[in-house]
Coordinates of C-alpha atoms in Angstrom, one line a residue:
M1 CA 0.0 0.2 -0.2
K2 CA 3.0 2.0 0.9
K3 CA 4.0 1.4 -2.2
I4 CA 1.2 2.4 -4.6
F5 CA 0.8 5.6 -2.8
F6 CA 4.8 7.0 -3.4
V7 CA 3.7 6.0 -7.4
I8 CA 1.3 8.0 -6.8
T9 CA 2.6 10.9 -5.8
V10 CA 5.4 11.4 -8.0
M11 CA 2.5 10.5 -10.7
L12 CA 1.3 13.3 -9.3
T13 CA 4.4 15.0 -9.3
N14 CA 4.9 15.3 -12.5
A15 CA 2.3 15.9 -13.7
I16 CA 1.1 19.7 -14.2
Y17 CA -0.2 21.2 -10.8
P18 CA 2.0 23.7 -8.8
Q19 CA 4.3 21.2 -6.0
S20 CA 4.8 22.6 -2.9
V21 CA 7.9 22.1 -0.9
D22 CA 6.4 19.6 1.2
S23 CA 5.4 16.7 -1.4
L24 CA 9.3 16.9 -2.7
I25 CA 10.6 16.7 1.2
N26 CA 7.7 13.2 1.4
I27 CA 9.9 12.2 -1.9
A28 CA 13.2 12.6 -0.4
F29 CA 12.0 10.6 2.8
E30 CA 11.2 7.7 0.9
N31 CA 13.9 7.7 -1.7
N32 CA 17.2 9.4 -0.7
P33 CA 19.7 6.9 -1.3
L34 CA 22.0 9.3 2.1
L35 CA 18.6 8.5 4.5
K36 CA 18.9 4.6 3.3
S37 CA 22.8 4.8 3.7
F38 CA 22.1 6.2 7.9
K39 CA 19.7 4.0 8.3
A40 CA 21.1 0.8 7.7
K41 CA 24.6 2.6 9.7
I42 CA 22.4 2.9 12.1
E43 CA 20.5 -1.7 11.8
A44 CA 24.8 -2.2 11.6
I45 CA 25.2 -1.0 15.0
Q46 CA 21.7 -2.4 17.0
N47 CA 23.6 -6.0 15.1
R48 CA 27.0 -5.3 16.7
S49 CA 25.6 -5.0 20.1
E50 CA 23.8 -8.4 19.3
S51 CA 27.3 -9.6 18.7
V52 CA 29.5 -8.3 21.2
S53 CA 27.2 -9.8 24.0
Q54 CA 27.4 -12.7 22.7
L55 CA 29.7 -15.6 25.1
P56 CA 33.6 -16.4 22.4
P57 CA 32.8 -20.3 20.6
P58 CA 33.9 -23.1 22.8
T59 CA 37.0 -25.0 22.3
L60 CA 37.5 -28.8 21.2
G61 CA 39.6 -30.8 21.4
V62 CA 41.9 -33.3 20.1
E63 CA 45.1 -34.7 20.9
F64 CA 46.3 -38.4 19.2
N65 CA 49.6 -38.4 22.5
Q66 CA 52.6 -40.5 21.5
V67 CA 52.4 -42.0 18.8
P68 CA 55.6 -45.1 17.2
I69 CA 57.1 -43.2 14.3
K70 CA 56.3 -46.8 12.7
S71 CA 52.5 -46.5 13.2
A72 CA 49.9 -45.7 11.9
N73 CA 47.3 -46.2 13.9
V74 CA 47.1 -42.9 16.0
W75 CA 44.2 -44.9 17.9
D76 CA 45.6 -48.6 19.0
D77 CA 48.6 -47.7 19.6
A78 CA 49.3 -44.5 20.4
E79 CA 49.4 -44.5 24.6
S80 CA 46.7 -41.7 24.6
N81 CA 44.2 -40.0 23.1
S82 CA 42.3 -36.9 24.7
L83 CA 38.7 -35.5 23.7
S84 CA 38.5 -31.3 25.2
L85 CA 36.3 -28.7 25.7
S86 CA 37.3 -25.3 26.8
Q87 CA 34.9 -22.0 27.6
M88 CA 35.2 -18.9 28.4
F89 CA 33.5 -17.2 30.6
M90 CA 33.7 -13.2 31.2
L91 CA 32.7 -12.7 34.1
G92 CA 31.8 -8.9 35.5
G93 CA 28.7 -7.9 33.9
K94 CA 31.9 -7.6 30.7
L95 CA 29.2 -9.0 27.8
G96 CA 26.2 -6.4 29.0
A97 CA 28.9 -3.8 29.2
M98 CA 30.1 -3.8 25.3
R99 CA 26.5 -4.3 24.1
E100 CA 25.3 -0.8 25.7
A101 CA 28.6 1.1 24.7
E102 CA 28.1 -0.3 21.1
L103 CA 24.2 0.9 21.3
K104 CA 24.9 4.1 22.4
G105 CA 26.8 5.1 19.4
I106 CA 22.7 4.5 17.8
G107 CA 22.7 8.0 19.3
V108 CA 25.7 9.3 17.4
E109 CA 24.3 8.0 14.0
K110 CA 20.4 9.2 14.1
A111 CA 21.9 12.9 14.7
N112 CA 23.9 11.7 11.3
L113 CA 20.8 10.5 9.9
K114 CA 19.4 14.2 11.4
T115 CA 22.0 16.1 10.8
A116 CA 21.5 15.4 6.0
A117 CA 17.8 14.7 6.4
I118 CA 17.3 19.2 7.4
D119 CA 21.0 19.1 4.7
I120 CA 18.4 18.0 2.6
V121 CA 14.8 19.6 3.4
G122 CA 17.3 23.5 3.3
Q123 CA 18.7 21.8 0.2
I124 CA 15.4 21.0 -1.2
K125 CA 13.6 24.3 -0.1
M126 CA 16.5 27.0 -1.4
N127 CA 16.0 25.3 -4.7
Y128 CA 12.8 25.1 -4.8
Y129 CA 12.7 29.3 -3.3
N130 CA 15.2 30.0 -6.1
L131 CA 12.9 28.0 -8.1
W132 CA 10.2 30.3 -7.1
M133 CA 11.6 33.5 -7.7
I134 CA 12.5 32.8 -11.9
E135 CA 9.1 31.4 -12.2
R136 CA 8.1 34.9 -11.1
K137 CA 10.6 36.7 -13.0
I138 CA 8.8 34.6 -15.9
E139 CA 5.7 35.6 -15.8
I140 CA 7.1 39.9 -15.1
Q141 CA 8.7 40.3 -17.9
K142 CA 5.7 38.2 -19.5
K143 CA 3.3 40.4 -18.4
T144 CA 5.7 43.6 -19.2
N145 CA 5.3 42.5 -22.8
D146 CA 2.3 41.9 -22.2
L147 CA 1.8 45.5 -21.2
L148 CA 4.1 46.7 -23.9
K149 CA 2.0 45.2 -26.6
Q150 CA -1.0 46.5 -25.6
L151 CA 0.6 50.6 -25.4
I152 CA 2.2 49.1 -29.4
N153 CA -1.5 48.4 -30.6
N154 CA -2.9 50.9 -29.4
L155 CA 0.3 54.0 -30.9
N156 CA -0.3 52.1 -33.8
V157 CA -4.0 54.1 -34.1
Q158 CA -2.1 56.8 -33.0
L159 CA 0.7 56.0 -36.0
S160 CA -1.8 57.2 -39.0
T161 CA -2.2 60.5 -37.4
N162 CA 1.4 60.9 -37.7
R163 CA 1.2 61.6 -34.2
V164 CA 4.0 59.0 -33.3
S165 CA 6.8 57.8 -35.6
Q166 CA 7.5 54.2 -36.4
A167 CA 11.7 54.9 -35.0
D168 CA 9.0 54.0 -31.2
I169 CA 7.2 51.7 -31.9
L170 CA 10.3 49.4 -32.7
S171 CA 12.6 50.9 -29.6
L172 CA 9.1 48.3 -28.3
T173 CA 9.3 46.2 -29.9
S174 CA 13.4 45.7 -29.7
E175 CA 12.5 45.6 -25.9
I176 CA 9.7 43.2 -25.7
Y177 CA 12.9 40.9 -28.2
T178 CA 14.5 41.9 -25.1
N179 CA 13.1 41.1 -22.4
E180 CA 11.9 37.9 -24.7
T181 CA 15.8 36.1 -24.8
Q182 CA 15.4 37.6 -20.4
I183 CA 12.1 34.7 -20.6
L184 CA 14.7 31.9 -21.8
N185 CA 17.7 33.0 -19.5
L186 CA 15.7 32.7 -17.4
Q187 CA 14.1 29.3 -18.3
N188 CA 16.7 27.7 -18.7
E189 CA 18.0 28.6 -15.2
K190 CA 14.3 27.3 -14.0
T191 CA 16.4 23.8 -15.8
K192 CA 19.1 24.5 -13.6
Y193 CA 17.6 24.3 -9.9
I194 CA 15.3 21.7 -11.5
N195 CA 18.5 19.4 -12.2
T196 CA 20.0 20.3 -8.6
I197 CA 16.2 19.6 -6.4
N198 CA 16.3 16.2 -8.4
R199 CA 19.4 15.1 -6.8
Y200 CA 17.8 15.7 -3.3
L201 CA 14.6 13.4 -4.6
G202 CA 16.2 10.2 -5.4
V203 CA 14.0 10.0 -8.5
R204 CA 13.4 12.4 -11.3
L205 CA 11.1 14.2 -12.2
D206 CA 11.1 15.6 -15.7
T207 CA 9.4 19.2 -14.2
I208 CA 8.5 20.8 -11.1
Q209 CA 6.0 23.7 -11.4
T210 CA 6.4 25.6 -8.3
V211 CA 3.3 26.8 -6.3
S212 CA 1.9 30.8 -7.1
E213 CA 2.0 32.2 -3.0
L214 CA 4.2 31.8 -0.1
N215 CA 3.5 32.0 3.3
N216 CA 4.8 34.6 4.4
N217 CA 3.1 34.7 8.2
I218 CA 7.0 33.8 9.5
S219 CA 8.8 35.7 12.7
A220 CA 10.7 34.2 14.9
D221 CA 11.7 34.6 18.6
E222 CA 15.5 35.0 19.2
K223 CA 15.3 33.7 22.6
E224 CA 13.5 30.7 21.5
L225 CA 15.6 30.1 18.8
E226 CA 18.5 29.7 21.1
K227 CA 16.8 27.6 23.3
V228 CA 15.3 24.9 20.4
L229 CA 19.1 25.2 19.1
V230 CA 20.9 24.3 22.2
D231 CA 17.9 21.5 22.8
E232 CA 17.6 19.7 18.8
N233 CA 20.4 20.4 17.0
P234 CA 21.2 17.3 15.8
E235 CA 25.1 18.1 15.5
L236 CA 25.4 19.8 19.7
N237 CA 23.1 16.5 20.3
K238 CA 25.4 14.6 18.0
M239 CA 28.2 15.8 20.4
N240 CA 26.1 14.7 23.4
A241 CA 26.1 11.5 22.0
M242 CA 30.0 10.7 21.8
V243 CA 30.1 12.5 25.1
E244 CA 27.8 9.1 26.0
M245 CA 29.2 6.7 23.8
N246 CA 32.7 7.3 25.7
K247 CA 31.6 6.8 29.0
S248 CA 29.8 3.2 28.6
M249 CA 33.3 3.0 27.1
I250 CA 34.7 4.6 30.4
T251 CA 32.3 1.8 32.2
A252 CA 33.5 -1.2 29.9
N253 CA 37.2 -0.7 30.4
R254 CA 37.1 -0.5 34.4
K255 CA 34.8 -4.1 34.2
E256 CA 37.5 -5.6 32.2
L257 CA 39.4 -5.3 35.6
V258 CA 37.1 -8.5 36.2
P259 CA 39.2 -11.9 35.2
D260 CA 38.3 -13.9 33.0
L261 CA 37.1 -17.3 33.6
M262 CA 38.1 -20.4 31.5
I263 CA 36.7 -24.3 31.9
Q264 CA 37.9 -26.9 30.6
G265 CA 37.2 -30.6 30.9
M266 CA 39.0 -33.3 28.9
I267 CA 38.4 -37.6 28.5
M268 CA 40.9 -39.5 28.2
R269 CA 41.4 -43.0 26.1
M270 CA 45.2 -44.7 27.3
P271 CA 44.5 -47.9 24.8
L272 CA 47.4 -49.4 26.2
G273 CA 46.3 -49.5 29.4
M274 CA 47.8 -47.3 33.0
P275 CA 51.1 -46.3 32.5
L276 CA 54.4 -47.9 34.3
T277 CA 55.6 -45.0 37.5
T278 CA 57.5 -46.7 40.2
K279 CA 54.4 -47.7 42.1
T280 CA 52.8 -49.5 39.8
D281 CA 51.8 -52.7 42.2
L282 CA 54.9 -55.0 40.0
T283 CA 52.3 -57.9 40.6
M284 CA 49.5 -57.0 38.0
L285 CA 51.9 -57.6 35.8
T286 CA 52.9 -61.1 36.4
M287 CA 49.0 -62.0 36.6
G288 CA 48.4 -61.0 33.0
M289 CA 51.2 -62.6 31.0
G290 CA 50.5 -63.2 27.5
E291 CA 47.2 -60.9 27.7
P292 CA 46.1 -58.2 26.0
A293 CA 46.8 -54.4 27.2
K294 CA 43.0 -53.0 28.4
T295 CA 41.8 -49.6 27.8
E296 CA 41.4 -47.3 30.4
Y297 CA 39.7 -44.1 30.1
M298 CA 40.3 -41.7 32.0
Y299 CA 39.1 -37.6 33.3
S300 CA 40.3 -34.1 34.3
I301 CA 38.5 -31.2 34.8
M302 CA 40.2 -27.7 34.5
A303 CA 39.4 -23.8 35.4
S304 CA 42.1 -20.9 35.2
I305 CA 41.1 -16.9 35.4
T306 CA 42.6 -14.7 33.9
L307 CA 45.1 -11.5 36.5
P308 CA 43.8 -8.4 34.9
F309 CA 44.8 -6.8 38.2
A310 CA 48.6 -7.5 37.7
P311 CA 50.7 -4.6 38.1
W312 CA 51.9 -5.0 33.9
S313 CA 48.3 -5.5 32.7
S314 CA 47.2 -2.6 34.7
N315 CA 48.2 -0.3 33.5
K316 CA 46.1 -1.3 30.3
Y317 CA 43.0 -0.5 31.5
K318 CA 43.8 2.7 33.7
F319 CA 45.3 4.4 30.5
K320 CA 43.0 3.8 28.6
E321 CA 40.0 5.5 31.2
E322 CA 42.6 8.5 30.9
E323 CA 42.4 8.5 26.9
L324 CA 38.4 8.6 27.0
L325 CA 37.9 11.3 30.1
S326 CA 40.5 13.5 27.4
S327 CA 38.3 12.5 24.7
I328 CA 35.4 13.6 26.8
K329 CA 36.6 17.1 27.3
G330 CA 38.3 17.7 24.2
I331 CA 34.4 17.2 22.4
E332 CA 32.5 19.5 25.5
Y333 CA 34.8 22.2 24.8
E334 CA 34.1 20.6 21.2
K335 CA 31.0 21.9 21.4
E336 CA 31.4 25.2 23.5
D337 CA 33.1 26.5 19.9
M338 CA 30.5 24.9 17.4
Q339 CA 27.6 26.5 19.9
N340 CA 29.0 29.8 19.4
N341 CA 29.2 29.9 15.9
M342 CA 25.2 28.9 15.9
I343 CA 24.9 31.1 18.0
S344 CA 26.4 33.7 16.3
E345 CA 25.0 32.8 12.2
L346 CA 20.7 32.0 14.1
K347 CA 21.4 36.3 14.8
N348 CA 22.5 37.0 10.9
N349 CA 19.5 34.5 9.6
V350 CA 16.8 36.2 11.9
L351 CA 18.1 40.2 10.9
K352 CA 18.0 38.4 7.7
L353 CA 14.4 37.5 7.7
N354 CA 13.3 40.4 9.8
N355 CA 15.7 42.4 6.7
A356 CA 13.1 40.6 4.4
K357 CA 9.9 40.8 5.7
N358 CA 10.8 44.9 6.1
L359 CA 11.7 45.3 2.6
L360 CA 8.2 43.0 1.6
N361 CA 6.2 45.3 3.2
L362 CA 8.6 47.7 1.5
Y363 CA 8.2 46.8 -2.2
S364 CA 3.9 45.9 -1.4
N365 CA 2.8 49.3 0.0
D366 CA 5.2 51.9 -1.4
V367 CA 7.1 51.4 -3.9
I368 CA 5.4 49.5 -6.3
P369 CA 2.4 51.0 -6.2
S370 CA 4.6 54.6 -6.3
Y371 CA 6.7 52.6 -9.9
E372 CA 3.5 52.4 -11.9
K373 CA 1.3 56.0 -11.1
S374 CA 5.3 56.9 -11.9
L375 CA 4.7 54.3 -15.0
N376 CA 1.4 55.7 -15.5
A377 CA 2.3 59.8 -16.3
Q378 CA 5.3 58.4 -18.3
I379 CA 2.5 56.5 -21.1
I380 CA -0.2 59.7 -20.5
S381 CA 2.9 62.3 -20.9
Y382 CA 3.8 60.5 -24.4
Q383 CA 0.3 60.0 -25.2
T384 CA 0.8 64.3 -24.7
N385 CA 3.5 64.6 -27.1
R386 CA 5.2 65.9 -23.0
T387 CA 7.7 62.8 -23.0
N388 CA 10.3 61.0 -24.8
L389 CA 10.0 56.9 -25.1
T390 CA 13.2 56.7 -23.5
S391 CA 11.6 57.9 -20.8
V392 CA 8.6 55.1 -20.9
I393 CA 10.7 52.7 -21.6
D394 CA 12.5 53.6 -18.3
A395 CA 9.7 53.6 -16.5
F396 CA 8.4 49.5 -17.7
R397 CA 12.3 48.4 -16.6
M398 CA 12.2 50.5 -13.5
L399 CA 8.8 48.9 -12.9
L400 CA 10.6 45.1 -13.5
M401 CA 12.9 45.3 -11.3
Q402 CA 11.1 46.6 -8.5
N403 CA 8.3 43.6 -9.2
M404 CA 11.4 40.9 -9.6
N405 CA 12.8 42.9 -5.7
Y406 CA 9.6 42.1 -4.5
Y407 CA 9.3 38.1 -5.8
M408 CA 13.0 38.0 -4.7
A409 CA 11.8 39.5 -0.5
Q410 CA 9.4 36.7 0.0
A411 CA 11.6 34.2 -1.5
D412 CA 14.9 35.7 1.0
I413 CA 11.9 35.3 3.6
Q414 CA 11.2 31.4 3.0
M415 CA 15.4 30.4 2.7
A416 CA 16.5 33.0 5.2
A417 CA 13.4 30.2 7.5
A418 CA 15.1 27.4 6.3
E419 CA 18.7 28.6 6.7
I420 CA 17.1 29.0 10.7
E421 CA 16.1 25.5 10.5
M422 CA 18.9 24.0 9.0
M423 CA 20.8 25.5 12.2
V424 CA 18.4 24.9 15.1
G425 CA 17.6 21.6 13.6
S426 CA 13.5 21.5 14.1
S427 CA 10.8 22.3 12.3
V428 CA 9.8 25.3 14.0
L429 CA 9.2 28.2 11.3
N430 CA 7.4 25.4 9.3
K431 CA 5.9 22.7 10.0
N432 CA 7.9 20.0 7.5
F433 CA 10.6 18.3 8.2
D434 CA 11.0 17.0 11.9
K435 CA 11.2 12.9 10.7
E436 CA 13.3 10.8 9.7

């Protein structure tokens, strides 16, 4: 069912309908190979933790002792045949401590997974909003051309009365061709952004059409964002996980001072009977003259322990613990430096967001209406022979530029928000990527 839903999603995404940035992010979460890689690494750690928590394999031994060189019958001509089985036991909770240390590595890989997910989301958003801006620029260029064509139609009426010259109409036509060239360049630039987005999706989309309107009602509380950054940023959480992993390794290292126990059992077969010793009863030999030797069986049990606390061995574990403690200090200092840098970048991004919002309001309420009035005035003045065509074309260009700046401010708001979310590691501004 999940695969069917995904196929339908991709089909709809390839259609001519506008695609939201959220729909593209969902496709990336389903197909991006880097995210799949980190998920596989997490699974590998889980399997490794189970592996290290198992006892070492037992040892099975077979020995044929003191076989005459001229004999090939190792079974009957050997002085003894031995079968032994030994097993090493890790005491003091060593296996559990080793398993716990491995499991702490999952926290590191989960942080790497979230870091990769946040980066992918951020890159998709950045390219999506650039793509959105390109599409808006194309719309503006086309609307400008429509206005120019409408003006040419009006001037053609006046051309017959010699109120305007043919040169003016040709100048306006050249301006239209210039805009068409810009549209072609923007179309090529649009393809570049689509190709970049496809890189992060993990699938190939032939075309991507952005939504027409963006939600620019985004506010950022700097103090609240700093708190979220400290609590949820995956890079900082990765440092915390590395500290915890090192602490678990210290615990496991201390348990190495507990001796290991090895137990061995052996069964011995002596096909030639018991060997003679200085205490053998020789009368038993005379009673069995001429009879074959009787096969004898014996067994033995052995237990041994390691001595890790021996003076010439214990320093190994002591210096290992010192190494891990020094690593923890290094990680904590690195985290502090990273956190300071992130807070500084966060402040800059909040400033960028607020500045873009202020520019958007300025363009929307003051700048664009003012340039629209100026253009209309220039057209009227031209039609009444109170100004020249150059002033009209300049007014068109200035209005075009301010409209582009207006859409650029909208895109800047979204991209600043995306950078803030990448920094804090949480979708606190737009609820769309806090997933794994």
